[in-house]
Amino acid sequence: MKNMELYETHVKTVDLETAVRFYKSLGLELAYYLEDRRVAFFFLGNAEKKQQMLGVWEVNKHEFVRSHFAFKVTLEQLRSIPEFLHAKGIEISPSFGLDASEPVVHAWMPAACYYFSDPDGNSLEYLALLDQEPKTELGVLHLSEWEKTFQ
């Protein structure tokens, strides 16, 4: 079936209260909290439209498995991510052998990204799709290097 969108994804945590505080600090709106099931659901984007949802499930440390997902943002928003995360005490992670001084670009898409982790070590990403055509041969590079290829 074509033209689908991803509506909901889940991550696991070993401490639900800490995870809820973390995701709320990123601006996600807590939609529903089930104490007895140890799960919290957040709406992303326009919460009134209920366009996307993240579920955070508490598990014991033996069931915990790290996962990854990305938040889609504009390039303008992506450029403000370091200040936004730094203000919350969240470090941007080096990725693909490149330092975290600026976004990395996956040239095959192309998309510019910053990576970071939640308190459980789940890999999170802010991702901005770029308007240019893909340049697969470039692999992964810093945004400034990507931009030089178009000058």
Coordinates of C-alpha atoms in Angstrom, one line a residue, residues 11-146:
V11 CA 10.6 3.1 22.6
K12 CA 11.4 1.4 25.9
T13 CA 12.7 2.8 29.1
V14 CA 13.8 1.5 32.5
D15 CA 12.4 4.6 34.3
L16 CA 9.1 6.0 32.9
E17 CA 9.0 9.1 35.0
T18 CA 12.5 10.2 33.9
A19 CA 11.6 9.4 30.3
V20 CA 8.4 11.4 30.5
R21 CA 10.3 14.4 31.9
F22 CA 12.8 14.1 29.1
Y23 CA 10.4 13.9 26.2
K24 CA 8.3 16.7 27.7
S25 CA 11.4 18.8 27.8
L26 CA 11.8 18.3 24.0
G27 CA 8.4 19.8 23.6
L28 CA 6.3 16.7 23.1
E29 CA 2.8 16.8 24.5
L30 CA 1.9 14.1 27.0
A31 CA -1.4 12.7 25.6
Y32 CA -2.0 9.8 27.9
Y33 CA -0.3 8.1 30.9
L34 CA -1.2 4.6 32.1
E35 CA 0.3 4.1 35.5
D36 CA -0.8 0.5 35.8
R37 CA 0.6 -0.5 32.4
R38 CA 3.7 1.8 32.8
V39 CA 3.3 3.5 29.5
A40 CA 3.1 7.1 28.3
F41 CA 1.9 8.4 24.9
F42 CA 2.9 11.6 23.4
F43 CA 1.5 13.5 20.4
L44 CA 4.1 15.0 18.0
G45 CA 3.5 17.9 15.7
N46 CA 0.1 19.4 15.9
A47 CA -1.4 17.6 18.9
E48 CA -4.9 18.7 18.1
K49 CA -4.7 16.9 14.8
K50 CA -3.2 13.8 16.4
Q51 CA -0.9 13.3 13.4
Q52 CA 1.8 11.2 15.0
M53 CA 2.3 9.5 18.3
L54 CA 5.2 8.2 20.4
G55 CA 4.7 5.5 23.0
V56 CA 7.2 5.1 25.9
W57 CA 7.0 1.7 27.7
E58 CA 8.7 0.9 30.9
V59 CA 10.4 -2.5 31.0
N60 CA 12.9 -4.1 33.4
K61 CA 16.5 -3.8 32.5
H62 CA 16.7 -7.4 31.1
E63 CA 14.0 -6.6 28.5
F64 CA 15.4 -3.2 27.5
V65 CA 16.6 -2.8 24.0
R66 CA 17.9 0.5 22.6
S67 CA 16.2 1.8 19.5
H68 CA 16.3 4.8 17.1
F69 CA 13.9 7.3 15.6
A70 CA 14.1 10.8 14.1
F71 CA 12.1 14.0 14.5
K72 CA 11.6 15.8 11.2
V73 CA 12.3 19.5 11.4
T74 CA 13.0 22.3 8.9
L75 CA 16.6 23.2 8.1
E76 CA 16.1 26.5 10.0
Q77 CA 14.9 24.6 13.0
L78 CA 17.8 22.2 12.7
R79 CA 20.3 25.1 12.9
S80 CA 18.9 26.1 16.3
I81 CA 19.1 22.5 17.8
P82 CA 22.5 22.9 19.4
E83 CA 21.4 25.8 21.5
F84 CA 18.0 24.1 22.2
L85 CA 19.6 20.9 23.4
H86 CA 22.5 22.6 25.3
A87 CA 20.0 24.6 27.3
K88 CA 18.5 21.3 28.5
G89 CA 21.9 19.8 29.3
I90 CA 21.6 17.3 26.4
E91 CA 24.8 16.6 24.4
I92 CA 24.8 16.2 20.6
S93 CA 26.6 12.9 19.7
P94 CA 29.4 12.6 17.1
S95 CA 28.2 10.4 14.3
F96 CA 29.6 8.5 11.4
G97 CA 33.1 9.5 12.4
L98 CA 32.3 13.2 12.3
D99 CA 32.3 15.6 15.2
A100 CA 29.1 17.2 16.4
S101 CA 30.2 20.8 15.6
E102 CA 27.5 21.0 12.9
P103 CA 24.9 18.8 11.3
V104 CA 25.9 15.7 9.3
V105 CA 24.4 15.2 5.8
H106 CA 23.4 11.8 4.5
A107 CA 24.0 12.6 0.8
W108 CA 21.9 9.8 -0.5
M109 CA 18.7 11.3 0.8
P110 CA 19.8 14.2 1.2
A111 CA 19.1 15.1 4.8
A112 CA 21.0 17.0 7.5
C113 CA 20.9 15.6 11.0
Y114 CA 21.9 15.9 14.6
Y115 CA 22.0 12.8 16.8
F116 CA 21.6 12.6 20.6
S117 CA 20.4 10.2 23.2
D118 CA 17.6 10.0 25.7
P119 CA 18.3 9.0 29.3
D120 CA 18.1 5.3 28.4
G121 CA 20.5 5.6 25.5
N122 CA 17.9 5.4 22.8
S123 CA 19.4 7.1 19.7
L124 CA 17.3 10.1 18.7
E125 CA 17.8 12.4 15.7
Y126 CA 16.6 15.7 14.5
L127 CA 16.4 15.5 10.7
A128 CA 15.9 18.1 8.0
L129 CA 15.3 17.0 4.4
L130 CA 17.4 19.1 2.0
D131 CA 16.1 20.5 -1.3
Q132 CA 19.1 19.5 -3.5
E133 CA 19.4 16.3 -5.5
P134 CA 21.1 13.4 -3.8
K135 CA 24.8 12.9 -4.3
T136 CA 25.3 9.4 -3.1
E137 CA 29.0 9.4 -3.9
L138 CA 29.6 11.9 -1.1
G139 CA 28.5 9.5 1.7
V140 CA 28.2 11.3 5.0
L141 CA 29.7 14.8 5.5
H142 CA 29.3 17.9 7.4
L143 CA 26.6 20.4 6.3
S144 CA 29.2 23.1 5.4
E145 CA 31.0 20.6 3.1
W146 CA 27.7 19.7 1.5

